[in-house]
mmCIF file with all atom_site columns, C-alpha atoms in Angstrom:
data_model
loop_
_atom_site.group_PDB
_atom_site.id
_atom_site.type_symbol
_atom_site.label_atom_id
_atom_site.label_alt_id
_atom_site.label_comp_id
_atom_site.label_asym_id
_atom_site.label_entity_id
_atom_site.label_seq_id
_atom_site.pdbx_PDB_ins_code
_atom_site.Cartn_x
_atom_site.Cartn_y
_atom_site.Cartn_z
_atom_site.occupancy
_atom_site.B_iso_or_equiv
_atom_site.pdbx_formal_charge
_atom_site.auth_seq_id
_atom_site.auth_comp_id
_atom_site.auth_asym_id
_atom_site.auth_atom_id
_atom_site.pdbx_PDB_model_num
ATOM 1   C CA . ASP A 1 1   ? 0.079   -0.021  -0.040  1.00 56.00 ? 20  ASP A CA 1
ATOM 2   C CA . ALA A 1 2   ? 1.131   3.444   -0.760  1.00 61.00 ? 21  ALA A CA 1
ATOM 3   C CA . LYS A 1 3   ? 2.254   5.670   2.480   1.00 86.00 ? 22  LYS A CA 1
ATOM 4   C CA . THR A 1 4   ? 1.371   8.633   3.859   1.00 93.00 ? 23  THR A CA 1
ATOM 5   C CA . THR A 1 5   ? 3.188   11.229  6.166   1.00 94.00 ? 24  THR A CA 1
ATOM 6   C CA . GLN A 1 6   ? 1.879   13.339  8.404   1.00 95.00 ? 25  GLN A CA 1
ATOM 7   C CA . PRO A 1 7   ? 3.020   15.508  11.278  1.00 96.00 ? 26  PRO A CA 1
ATOM 8   C CA . ASN A 1 8   ? 2.445   13.760  14.868  1.00 96.00 ? 27  ASN A CA 1
ATOM 9   C CA . SER A 1 9   ? 0.721   17.031  16.363  1.00 97.00 ? 28  SER A CA 1
ATOM 10  C CA . MET A 1 10  ? -0.786  20.391  15.609  1.00 97.00 ? 29  MET A CA 1
ATOM 11  C CA . GLU A 1 11  ? -2.441  23.070  17.478  1.00 97.00 ? 30  GLU A CA 1
ATOM 12  C CA . SER A 1 12  ? -4.982  25.661  16.665  1.00 96.00 ? 31  SER A CA 1
ATOM 13  C CA . ASN A 1 13  ? -6.879  28.191  18.472  1.00 96.00 ? 32  ASN A CA 1
ATOM 14  C CA . GLU A 1 14  ? -10.813 28.089  18.062  1.00 97.00 ? 33  GLU A CA 1
ATOM 15  C CA . GLU A 1 15  ? -12.148 29.946  15.145  1.00 96.00 ? 34  GLU A CA 1
ATOM 16  C CA . GLU A 1 16  ? -8.961  30.101  13.126  1.00 96.00 ? 35  GLU A CA 1
ATOM 17  C CA . PRO A 1 17  ? -8.337  27.991  10.136  1.00 96.00 ? 36  PRO A CA 1
ATOM 18  C CA . VAL A 1 18  ? -6.470  24.945  10.218  1.00 97.00 ? 37  VAL A CA 1
ATOM 19  C CA . HIS A 1 19  ? -4.346  23.441  7.922   1.00 98.00 ? 38  HIS A CA 1
ATOM 20  C CA . LEU A 1 20  ? -3.524  19.896  8.052   1.00 98.00 ? 39  LEU A CA 1
ATOM 21  C CA . PRO A 1 21  ? -0.656  18.486  5.619   1.00 97.00 ? 40  PRO A CA 1
ATOM 22  C CA . CYS A 1 22  ? -0.202  14.932  4.342   1.00 96.00 ? 41  CYS A CA 1
ATOM 23  C CA . ASN A 1 23  ? 2.440   14.026  1.847   1.00 95.00 ? 42  ASN A CA 1
ATOM 24  C CA . HIS A 1 24  ? 2.272   10.955  -0.269  1.00 93.00 ? 43  HIS A CA 1
ATOM 25  C CA . SER A 1 25  ? 4.892   10.693  -2.945  1.00 92.00 ? 44  SER A CA 1
ATOM 26  C CA . THR A 1 26  ? 4.469   6.990   -3.904  1.00 89.00 ? 45  THR A CA 1
ATOM 27  C CA . ILE A 1 27  ? 0.447   7.618   -5.002  1.00 90.00 ? 46  ILE A CA 1
ATOM 28  C CA . SER A 1 28  ? -0.388  6.136   -7.973  1.00 87.00 ? 47  SER A CA 1
ATOM 29  C CA . GLY A 1 29  ? -3.030  7.260   -10.692 1.00 86.00 ? 48  GLY A CA 1
ATOM 30  C CA . THR A 1 30  ? -5.912  5.590   -9.235  1.00 85.00 ? 49  THR A CA 1
ATOM 31  C CA . ASP A 1 31  ? -5.840  6.064   -5.618  1.00 89.00 ? 50  ASP A CA 1
ATOM 32  C CA . TYR A 1 32  ? -8.249  8.152   -3.775  1.00 91.00 ? 51  TYR A CA 1
ATOM 33  C CA . ILE A 1 33  ? -6.880  10.610  -1.090  1.00 93.00 ? 52  ILE A CA 1
ATOM 34  C CA . HIS A 1 34  ? -9.328  10.056  2.019   1.00 94.00 ? 53  HIS A CA 1
ATOM 35  C CA . TRP A 1 35  ? -9.417  12.017  5.416   1.00 96.00 ? 54  TRP A CA 1
ATOM 36  C CA . TYR A 1 36  ? -11.036 10.590  8.482   1.00 96.00 ? 55  TYR A CA 1
ATOM 37  C CA . ARG A 1 37  ? -10.816 11.607  11.899  1.00 97.00 ? 56  ARG A CA 1
ATOM 38  C CA . GLN A 1 38  ? -11.591 9.991   15.072  1.00 97.00 ? 57  GLN A CA 1
ATOM 39  C CA . LEU A 1 39  ? -12.635 11.561  18.502  1.00 94.00 ? 58  LEU A CA 1
ATOM 40  C CA . PRO A 1 40  ? -11.601 10.295  21.778  1.00 90.00 ? 59  PRO A CA 1
ATOM 41  C CA . SER A 1 41  ? -13.704 6.825   22.425  1.00 89.00 ? 60  SER A CA 1
ATOM 42  C CA . GLN A 1 42  ? -15.531 7.018   18.991  1.00 93.00 ? 61  GLN A CA 1
ATOM 43  C CA . GLY A 1 43  ? -15.093 4.943   15.857  1.00 95.00 ? 62  GLY A CA 1
ATOM 44  C CA . PRO A 1 44  ? -13.235 6.773   12.687  1.00 95.00 ? 63  PRO A CA 1
ATOM 45  C CA . GLU A 1 45  ? -15.488 9.546   10.997  1.00 95.00 ? 64  GLU A CA 1
ATOM 46  C CA . TYR A 1 46  ? -15.738 10.484  7.062   1.00 94.00 ? 65  TYR A CA 1
ATOM 47  C CA . VAL A 1 47  ? -14.532 13.724  6.852   1.00 96.00 ? 66  VAL A CA 1
ATOM 48  C CA . ILE A 1 48  ? -13.368 14.000  2.751   1.00 96.00 ? 67  ILE A CA 1
ATOM 49  C CA . HIS A 1 49  ? -12.285 12.553  -0.201  1.00 94.00 ? 68  HIS A CA 1
ATOM 50  C CA . GLY A 1 50  ? -10.897 13.325  -3.662  1.00 94.00 ? 69  GLY A CA 1
ATOM 51  C CA . LEU A 1 51  ? -9.202  12.092  -6.599  1.00 93.00 ? 70  LEU A CA 1
ATOM 52  C CA . THR A 1 52  ? -7.427  15.026  -8.584  1.00 92.00 ? 71  THR A CA 1
ATOM 53  C CA . SER A 1 53  ? -9.526  18.110  -8.038  1.00 91.00 ? 72  SER A CA 1
ATOM 54  C CA . ASN A 1 54  ? -9.995  20.472  -4.877  1.00 93.00 ? 73  ASN A CA 1
ATOM 55  C CA . VAL A 1 55  ? -13.163 19.466  -3.220  1.00 94.00 ? 74  VAL A CA 1
ATOM 56  C CA . ASN A 1 56  ? -15.239 21.133  -0.690  1.00 95.00 ? 75  ASN A CA 1
ATOM 57  C CA . ASN A 1 57  ? -18.168 19.822  1.672   1.00 93.00 ? 76  ASN A CA 1
ATOM 58  C CA . ARG A 1 58  ? -19.594 21.083  4.850   1.00 91.00 ? 77  ARG A CA 1
ATOM 59  C CA . MET A 1 59  ? -16.906 19.879  7.071   1.00 90.00 ? 78  MET A CA 1
ATOM 60  C CA . ALA A 1 60  ? -13.830 20.764  5.374   1.00 96.00 ? 79  ALA A CA 1
ATOM 61  C CA . SER A 1 61  ? -11.951 21.593  2.194   1.00 97.00 ? 80  SER A CA 1
ATOM 62  C CA . LEU A 1 62  ? -9.191  19.408  0.487   1.00 98.00 ? 81  LEU A CA 1
ATOM 63  C CA . ALA A 1 63  ? -6.400  20.862  -1.474  1.00 97.00 ? 82  ALA A CA 1
ATOM 64  C CA . ILE A 1 64  ? -4.557  18.342  -3.906  1.00 97.00 ? 83  ILE A CA 1
ATOM 65  C CA . ALA A 1 65  ? -1.168  19.263  -5.393  1.00 96.00 ? 84  ALA A CA 1
ATOM 66  C CA . GLU A 1 66  ? -1.208  19.387  -9.111  1.00 95.00 ? 85  GLU A CA 1
ATOM 67  C CA . ASP A 1 67  ? 1.158   16.271  -8.899  1.00 95.00 ? 86  ASP A CA 1
ATOM 68  C CA . ARG A 1 68  ? -0.882  14.594  -6.200  1.00 95.00 ? 87  ARG A CA 1
ATOM 69  C CA . LYS A 1 69  ? 2.260   13.886  -3.757  1.00 95.00 ? 88  LYS A CA 1
ATOM 70  C CA . SER A 1 70  ? 0.667   15.759  -1.277  1.00 96.00 ? 89  SER A CA 1
ATOM 71  C CA . SER A 1 71  ? -2.560  17.065  -0.153  1.00 96.00 ? 90  SER A CA 1
ATOM 72  C CA . THR A 1 72  ? -4.079  19.393  2.792   1.00 97.00 ? 91  THR A CA 1
ATOM 73  C CA . LEU A 1 73  ? -6.892  19.254  4.665   1.00 98.00 ? 92  LEU A CA 1
ATOM 74  C CA . ILE A 1 74  ? -8.421  22.765  5.869   1.00 98.00 ? 93  ILE A CA 1
ATOM 75  C CA . LEU A 1 75  ? -10.854 23.168  8.428   1.00 97.00 ? 94  LEU A CA 1
ATOM 76  C CA . HIS A 1 76  ? -12.070 26.805  7.874   1.00 95.00 ? 95  HIS A CA 1
ATOM 77  C CA . ARG A 1 77  ? -12.570 27.972  11.499  1.00 95.00 ? 96  ARG A CA 1
ATOM 78  C CA . ALA A 1 78  ? -11.524 25.318  14.054  1.00 96.00 ? 97  ALA A CA 1
ATOM 79  C CA . THR A 1 79  ? -13.877 24.854  17.148  1.00 96.00 ? 98  THR A CA 1
ATOM 80  C CA . LEU A 1 80  ? -13.301 22.604  20.334  1.00 96.00 ? 99  LEU A CA 1
ATOM 81  C CA . ARG A 1 81  ? -15.152 19.670  18.635  1.00 95.00 ? 100 ARG A CA 1
ATOM 82  C CA . ASP A 1 82  ? -12.563 19.238  16.200  1.00 96.00 ? 101 ASP A CA 1
ATOM 83  C CA . ALA A 1 83  ? -10.047 18.100  18.470  1.00 97.00 ? 102 ALA A CA 1
ATOM 84  C CA . ALA A 1 84  ? -9.149  14.917  17.279  1.00 97.00 ? 103 ALA A CA 1
ATOM 85  C CA . VAL A 1 85  ? -6.794  12.433  15.620  1.00 97.00 ? 104 VAL A CA 1
ATOM 86  C CA . TYR A 1 86  ? -6.869  13.105  11.656  1.00 98.00 ? 105 TYR A CA 1
ATOM 87  C CA . TYR A 1 87  ? -5.811  10.153  9.424   1.00 96.00 ? 106 TYR A CA 1
ATOM 88  C CA . CYS A 1 88  ? -4.838  10.828  5.699   1.00 95.00 ? 107 CYS A CA 1
ATOM 89  C CA . ILE A 1 89  ? -5.523  7.324   3.786   1.00 92.00 ? 108 ILE A CA 1
ATOM 90  C CA . LEU A 1 90  ? -5.010  6.380   0.314   1.00 89.00 ? 109 LEU A CA 1
ATOM 91  C CA . GLU A 1 91  ? -7.427  3.864   -1.115  1.00 86.00 ? 110 GLU A CA 1
ATOM 92  C CA . SER A 1 92  ? -7.038  2.080   -4.827  1.00 77.00 ? 111 SER A CA 1
ATOM 93  C CA . GLY A 1 93  ? -10.230 -0.222  -4.284  1.00 75.00 ? 112 GLY A CA 1
ATOM 94  C CA . GLY A 1 94  ? -10.560 -3.280  -6.452  1.00 72.00 ? 113 GLY A CA 1
ATOM 95  C CA . SER A 1 95  ? -9.219  -6.636  -4.957  1.00 67.00 ? 114 SER A CA 1
ATOM 96  C CA . ASN A 1 96  ? -7.114  -4.538  -2.548  1.00 69.00 ? 115 ASN A CA 1
ATOM 97  C CA . TYR A 1 97  ? -10.179 -2.423  -0.808  1.00 79.00 ? 116 TYR A CA 1
ATOM 98  C CA . LYS A 1 98  ? -9.567  -1.323  2.336   1.00 81.00 ? 117 LYS A CA 1
ATOM 99  C CA . LEU A 1 99  ? -8.258  1.656   4.266   1.00 84.00 ? 118 LEU A CA 1
ATOM 100 C CA . THR A 1 100 ? -4.865  1.481   5.816   1.00 84.00 ? 119 THR A CA 1
ATOM 101 C CA . PHE A 1 101 ? -4.538  3.943   8.499   1.00 88.00 ? 120 PHE A CA 1
ATOM 102 C CA . GLY A 1 102 ? -0.990  5.462   9.749   1.00 86.00 ? 121 GLY A CA 1
ATOM 103 C CA . LYS A 1 103 ? -0.305  6.992   12.911  1.00 87.00 ? 122 LYS A CA 1
ATOM 104 C CA . GLY A 1 104 ? -2.504  10.211  11.984  1.00 95.00 ? 123 GLY A CA 1
ATOM 105 C CA . THR A 1 105 ? -2.396  14.107  13.518  1.00 97.00 ? 124 THR A CA 1
ATOM 106 C CA . LEU A 1 106 ? -3.576  14.838  17.040  1.00 97.00 ? 125 LEU A CA 1
ATOM 107 C CA . LEU A 1 107 ? -5.298  18.062  16.449  1.00 98.00 ? 126 LEU A CA 1
ATOM 108 C CA . THR A 1 108 ? -5.309  20.459  19.697  1.00 97.00 ? 127 THR A CA 1
ATOM 109 C CA . VAL A 1 109 ? -7.874  22.878  19.347  1.00 97.00 ? 128 VAL A CA 1
ATOM 110 C CA . ASN A 1 110 ? -7.322  25.522  22.278  1.00 96.00 ? 129 ASN A CA 1
ATOM 111 C CA . PRO A 1 111 ? -10.308 27.772  23.656  1.00 94.00 ? 130 PRO A CA 1
ATOM 112 C CA . GLY B 2 1   ? -30.958 2.821   13.291  1.00 53.00 ? 11  GLY B CA 1
ATOM 113 C CA . ALA B 2 2   ? -28.746 4.760   10.644  1.00 79.00 ? 12  ALA B CA 1
ATOM 114 C CA . GLY B 2 3   ? -25.507 3.993   11.100  1.00 95.00 ? 13  GLY B CA 1
ATOM 115 C CA . VAL B 2 4   ? -23.166 0.921   11.688  1.00 97.00 ? 14  VAL B CA 1
ATOM 116 C CA . SER B 2 5   ? -24.001 -0.710  14.983  1.00 97.00 ? 15  SER B CA 1
ATOM 117 C CA . GLN B 2 6   ? -21.979 -3.129  16.962  1.00 98.00 ? 16  GLN B CA 1
ATOM 118 C CA . SER B 2 7   ? -22.414 -5.365  20.085  1.00 97.00 ? 17  SER B CA 1
ATOM 119 C CA . PRO B 2 8   ? -21.139 -5.730  22.705  1.00 98.00 ? 18  PRO B CA 1
ATOM 120 C CA . ARG B 2 9   ? -19.692 -2.298  23.754  1.00 97.00 ? 19  ARG B CA 1
ATOM 121 C CA . TYR B 2 10  ? -18.064 -3.524  26.166  1.00 97.00 ? 20  TYR B CA 1
ATOM 122 C CA . LYS B 2 11  ? -16.556 -7.026  26.919  1.00 98.00 ? 21  LYS B CA 1
ATOM 123 C CA . VAL B 2 12  ? -14.541 -8.199  29.581  1.00 98.00 ? 22  VAL B CA 1
ATOM 124 C CA . ALA B 2 13  ? -12.973 -11.884 28.973  1.00 98.00 ? 23  ALA B CA 1
ATOM 125 C CA . LYS B 2 14  ? -11.149 -13.896 30.848  1.00 98.00 ? 24  LYS B CA 1
ATOM 126 C CA . ARG B 2 15  ? -7.808  -15.636 29.204  1.00 98.00 ? 25  ARG B CA 1
ATOM 127 C CA . GLY B 2 16  ? -8.906  -18.816 27.173  1.00 98.00 ? 26  GLY B CA 1
ATOM 128 C CA . GLN B 2 17  ? -12.524 -17.755 26.768  1.00 98.00 ? 27  GLN B CA 1
ATOM 129 C CA . ASP B 2 18  ? -13.921 -17.268 23.521  1.00 98.00 ? 28  ASP B CA 1
ATOM 130 C CA . VAL B 2 19  ? -15.734 -14.147 22.563  1.00 98.00 ? 29  VAL B CA 1
ATOM 131 C CA . ALA B 2 20  ? -17.758 -13.449 19.603  1.00 98.00 ? 30  ALA B CA 1
ATOM 132 C CA . LEU B 2 21  ? -18.151 -9.651  18.155  1.00 98.00 ? 31  LEU B CA 1
ATOM 133 C CA . ARG B 2 22  ? -21.397 -8.675  16.283  1.00 98.00 ? 32  ARG B CA 1
ATOM 134 C CA . CYS B 2 23  ? -21.455 -6.138  13.612  1.00 98.00 ? 33  CYS B CA 1
ATOM 135 C CA . ASP B 2 24  ? -24.843 -4.629  11.952  1.00 98.00 ? 34  ASP B CA 1
ATOM 136 C CA . PRO B 2 25  ? -23.840 -2.640  8.919   1.00 98.00 ? 35  PRO B CA 1
ATOM 137 C CA . ILE B 2 26  ? -25.684 0.030   7.332   1.00 97.00 ? 36  ILE B CA 1
ATOM 138 C CA . SER B 2 27  ? -28.778 -1.943  5.820   1.00 96.00 ? 37  SER B CA 1
ATOM 139 C CA . GLY B 2 28  ? -28.058 -2.207  1.741   1.00 94.00 ? 38  GLY B CA 1
ATOM 140 C CA . HIS B 2 29  ? -24.443 -2.192  2.257   1.00 95.00 ? 39  HIS B CA 1
ATOM 141 C CA . VAL B 2 30  ? -22.375 -4.436  0.225   1.00 93.00 ? 40  VAL B CA 1
ATOM 142 C CA . SER B 2 31  ? -18.632 -4.097  1.707   1.00 93.00 ? 41  SER B CA 1
ATOM 143 C CA . LEU B 2 32  ? -17.925 -4.785  5.295   1.00 95.00 ? 42  LEU B CA 1
ATOM 144 C CA . PHE B 2 33  ? -14.561 -4.258  6.910   1.00 95.00 ? 43  PHE B CA 1
ATOM 145 C CA . TRP B 2 34  ? -13.305 -5.372  10.770  1.00 97.00 ? 44  TRP B CA 1
ATOM 146 C CA . TYR B 2 35  ? -10.450 -3.874  12.054  1.00 97.00 ? 45  TYR B CA 1
ATOM 147 C CA . GLN B 2 36  ? -8.441  -3.817  15.472  1.00 97.00 ? 46  GLN B CA 1
ATOM 148 C CA . GLN B 2 37  ? -7.414  -0.665  17.551  1.00 96.00 ? 47  GLN B CA 1
ATOM 149 C CA . ALA B 2 38  ? -5.101  -0.861  20.182  1.00 94.00 ? 48  ALA B CA 1
ATOM 150 C CA . LEU B 2 39  ? -4.636  2.006   22.616  1.00 91.00 ? 49  LEU B CA 1
ATOM 151 C CA . GLY B 2 40  ? -2.718  4.966   21.044  1.00 89.00 ? 50  GLY B CA 1
ATOM 152 C CA . GLN B 2 41  ? -2.666  3.398   17.735  1.00 91.00 ? 51  GLN B CA 1
ATOM 153 C CA . GLY B 2 42  ? -4.426  3.682   14.517  1.00 92.00 ? 52  GLY B CA 1
ATOM 154 C CA . PRO B 2 43  ? -6.935  1.138   13.313  1.00 94.00 ? 53  PRO B CA 1
ATOM 155 C CA . GLU B 2 44  ? -5.344  -2.046  11.953  1.00 94.00 ? 54  GLU B CA 1
ATOM 156 C CA . PHE B 2 45  ? -7.334  -3.833  8.994   1.00 93.00 ? 55  PHE B CA 1
ATOM 157 C CA . LEU B 2 46  ? -8.243  -7.572  9.802   1.00 96.00 ? 56  LEU B CA 1
ATOM 158 C CA . THR B 2 47  ? -10.918 -8.643  6.995   1.00 95.00 ? 57  THR B CA 1
ATOM 159 C CA . TYR B 2 48  ? -13.152 -7.698  4.466   1.00 93.00 ? 58  TYR B CA 1
ATOM 160 C CA . PHE B 2 49  ? -16.573 -8.978  3.020   1.00 94.00 ? 59  PHE B CA 1
ATOM 161 C CA . GLN B 2 50  ? -18.251 -8.198  -0.240  1.00 93.00 ? 60  GLN B CA 1
ATOM 162 C CA . ASN B 2 51  ? -21.481 -9.539  0.550   1.00 95.00 ? 61  ASN B CA 1
ATOM 163 C CA . GLU B 2 52  ? -21.129 -12.850 1.862   1.00 96.00 ? 62  GLU B CA 1
ATOM 164 C CA . ALA B 2 53  ? -17.510 -13.399 0.526   1.00 94.00 ? 63  ALA B CA 1
ATOM 165 C CA . GLN B 2 54  ? -14.793 -12.928 2.665   1.00 95.00 ? 64  GLN B CA 1
ATOM 166 C CA . LEU B 2 55  ? -12.359 -11.162 -0.086  1.00 92.00 ? 65  LEU B CA 1
ATOM 167 C CA . ASP B 2 56  ? -9.713  -10.580 2.182   1.00 92.00 ? 66  ASP B CA 1
ATOM 168 C CA . LYS B 2 57  ? -8.580  -11.965 5.459   1.00 93.00 ? 67  LYS B CA 1
ATOM 169 C CA . SER B 2 58  ? -5.050  -10.902 5.296   1.00 93.00 ? 68  SER B CA 1
ATOM 170 C CA . GLY B 2 59  ? -4.882  -8.683  8.522   1.00 94.00 ? 69  GLY B CA 1
ATOM 171 C CA . LEU B 2 60  ? -6.100  -11.684 11.011  1.00 97.00 ? 70  LEU B CA 1
ATOM 172 C CA . PRO B 2 61  ? -3.225  -12.027 13.209  1.00 95.00 ? 71  PRO B CA 1
ATOM 173 C CA . SER B 2 62  ? -3.648  -15.704 13.861  1.00 95.00 ? 72  SER B CA 1
ATOM 174 C CA . ASP B 2 63  ? -5.949  -18.796 13.453  1.00 96.00 ? 73  ASP B CA 1
ATOM 175 C CA . ARG B 2 64  ? -7.837  -18.050 16.587  1.00 98.00 ? 74  ARG B CA 1
ATOM 176 C CA . PHE B 2 65  ? -9.550  -15.159 14.680  1.00 98.00 ? 75  PHE B CA 1
ATOM 177 C CA . PHE B 2 66  ? -12.481 -15.936 12.760  1.00 97.00 ? 76  PHE B CA 1
ATOM 178 C CA . ALA B 2 67  ? -14.974 -13.827 10.850  1.00 98.00 ? 77  ALA B CA 1
ATOM 179 C CA . GLU B 2 68  ? -18.419 -14.923 8.985   1.00 98.00 ? 78  GLU B CA 1
ATOM 180 C CA . ARG B 2 69  ? -21.260 -12.876 7.116   1.00 98.00 ? 79  ARG B CA 1
ATOM 181 C CA . PRO B 2 70  ? -23.475 -16.158 6.173   1.00 96.00 ? 80  PRO B CA 1
ATOM 182 C CA . GLU B 2 71  ? -26.354 -13.782 4.778   1.00 95.00 ? 81  GLU B CA 1
ATOM 183 C CA . GLY B 2 72  ? -24.457 -10.903 3.783   1.00 94.00 ? 82  GLY B CA 1
ATOM 184 C CA . SER B 2 73  ? -25.607 -8.724  6.022   1.00 96.00 ? 83  SER B CA 1
ATOM 185 C CA . VAL B 2 74  ? -24.592 -8.925  9.913   1.00 98.00 ? 84  VAL B CA 1
ATOM 186 C CA . SER B 2 75  ? -21.126 -10.268 10.930  1.00 98.00 ? 85  SER B CA 1
ATOM 187 C CA . THR B 2 76  ? -19.479 -11.795 13.635  1.00 98.00 ? 86  THR B CA 1
ATOM 188 C CA . LEU B 2 77  ? -15.877 -11.597 14.678  1.00 98.00 ? 87  LEU B CA 1
ATOM 189 C CA . LYS B 2 78  ? -15.137 -14.568 16.648  1.00 98.00 ? 88  LYS B CA 1
ATOM 190 C CA . ILE B 2 79  ? -11.986 -14.953 18.902  1.00 98.00 ? 89  ILE B CA 1
ATOM 191 C CA . GLN B 2 80  ? -10.799 -18.349 20.458  1.00 98.00 ? 90  GLN B CA 1
ATOM 192 C CA . ARG B 2 81  ? -9.050  -18.646 23.444  1.00 98.00 ? 91  ARG B CA 1
ATOM 193 C CA . THR B 2 82  ? -8.377  -14.923 23.713  1.00 98.00 ? 92  THR B CA 1
ATOM 194 C CA . GLN B 2 83  ? -5.261  -13.653 25.253  1.00 97.00 ? 93  GLN B CA 1
ATOM 195 C CA . GLN B 2 84  ? -3.843  -10.370 26.560  1.00 97.00 ? 94  GLN B CA 1
ATOM 196 C CA . GLU B 2 85  ? -2.419  -9.316  23.049  1.00 96.00 ? 95  GLU B CA 1
ATOM 197 C CA . ASP B 2 86  ? -6.111  -9.752  22.060  1.00 97.00 ? 96  ASP B CA 1
ATOM 198 C CA . SER B 2 87  ? -7.313  -6.522  24.255  1.00 97.00 ? 97  SER B CA 1
ATOM 199 C CA . ALA B 2 88  ? -8.250  -3.774  21.983  1.00 97.00 ? 98  ALA B CA 1
ATOM 200 C CA . VAL B 2 89  ? -11.050 -1.894  20.228  1.00 98.00 ? 99  VAL B CA 1
ATOM 201 C CA . TYR B 2 90  ? -12.645 -3.583  17.395  1.00 98.00 ? 100 TYR B CA 1
ATOM 202 C CA . LEU B 2 91  ? -14.161 -1.544  14.906  1.00 98.00 ? 101 LEU B CA 1
ATOM 203 C CA . CYS B 2 92  ? -16.501 -2.810  11.972  1.00 98.00 ? 102 CYS B CA 1
ATOM 204 C CA . ALA B 2 93  ? -17.284 -0.360  9.381   1.00 96.00 ? 103 ALA B CA 1
ATOM 205 C CA . SER B 2 94  ? -19.513 -0.888  6.128   1.00 95.00 ? 104 SER B CA 1
ATOM 206 C CA . SER B 2 95  ? -19.759 0.598   2.504   1.00 92.00 ? 105 SER B CA 1
ATOM 207 C CA . LEU B 2 96  ? -22.043 0.734   0.072   1.00 92.00 ? 106 LEU B CA 1
ATOM 208 C CA . TYR B 2 97  ? -20.558 -0.136  -3.000  1.00 85.00 ? 107 TYR B CA 1
ATOM 209 C CA . PRO B 2 98  ? -18.069 -2.966  -3.789  1.00 81.00 ? 108 PRO B CA 1
ATOM 210 C CA . GLY B 2 99  ? -14.375 -2.164  -4.943  1.00 72.00 ? 109 GLY B CA 1
ATOM 211 C CA . GLY B 2 100 ? -13.560 0.678   -2.964  1.00 69.00 ? 110 GLY B CA 1
ATOM 212 C CA . ALA B 2 101 ? -12.675 3.922   -5.610  1.00 68.00 ? 111 ALA B CA 1
ATOM 213 C CA . GLY B 2 102 ? -13.882 6.694   -3.589  1.00 78.00 ? 112 GLY B CA 1
ATOM 214 C CA . ASN B 2 103 ? -16.370 5.256   -1.534  1.00 85.00 ? 113 ASN B CA 1
ATOM 215 C CA . THR B 2 104 ? -17.140 6.439   1.895   1.00 89.00 ? 114 THR B CA 1
ATOM 216 C CA . ILE B 2 105 ? -17.016 4.010   4.530   1.00 91.00 ? 115 ILE B CA 1
ATOM 217 C CA . TYR B 2 106 ? -18.833 4.630   7.646   1.00 94.00 ? 116 TYR B CA 1
ATOM 218 C CA . PHE B 2 107 ? -17.436 3.153   11.323  1.00 96.00 ? 117 PHE B CA 1
ATOM 219 C CA . GLY B 2 108 ? -19.292 2.017   14.576  1.00 97.00 ? 118 GLY B CA 1
ATOM 220 C CA . GLU B 2 109 ? -18.038 2.920   17.610  1.00 96.00 ? 119 GLU B CA 1
ATOM 221 C CA . GLY B 2 110 ? -16.350 -0.166  18.144  1.00 97.00 ? 120 GLY B CA 1
ATOM 222 C CA . SER B 2 111 ? -16.300 -2.979  20.846  1.00 98.00 ? 121 SER B CA 1
ATOM 223 C CA . TRP B 2 112 ? -14.115 -2.494  23.447  1.00 97.00 ? 122 TRP B CA 1
ATOM 224 C CA . LEU B 2 113 ? -12.331 -6.035  24.526  1.00 98.00 ? 123 LEU B CA 1
ATOM 225 C CA . THR B 2 114 ? -10.159 -6.226  27.664  1.00 98.00 ? 124 THR B CA 1
ATOM 226 C CA . VAL B 2 115 ? -8.893  -9.879  28.265  1.00 98.00 ? 125 VAL B CA 1
ATOM 227 C CA . VAL B 2 116 ? -8.011  -10.263 32.038  1.00 97.00 ? 126 VAL B CA 1
#
């Protein structure tokens, strides 16, 4: 499976934007980029995913580099409820259909 | 319910005991996954079902672990002769379509297993 690299932790202040980076230099042409987050004592929660173009939804935006070797999850206004571990995951589907989680980025949001 | 449901939420087992963990995926979801998450770690893949067919069981750590989904809906993860290293959260997830390629995967809240 192609690997992703994320910072171990990041801090943000409430109501400020947060940019969570992810490097995936070995991404293949068919790999989708997924972001999930996990709040304490809960299962992972889908945030957003994309293939080539930038994506927006009600939770976040995903900015994908032109060469697709990196991406950034953008939370436009962090809230205390956004404090979680954020996972950047590549998924290729087919017979190898699964999400392979790394260690993720622990996001702390300060009031 | 609208989400993936798992039971029991918490299970304490004596070492050597057999346990069974149940997953009710979202109705109509074709794909079903089991993951194991140790404390402080990211989830680790165990196995994948497409309907009733177990297409990938490469993540099952030993032959003490067995999963089934006989009618393509509810799934059970069974752990025989539990050992302390089996203590973890066991997460079930489901997805509407087979084969991935950008599908959203929905996770349950997990079954917390403690082996004493």
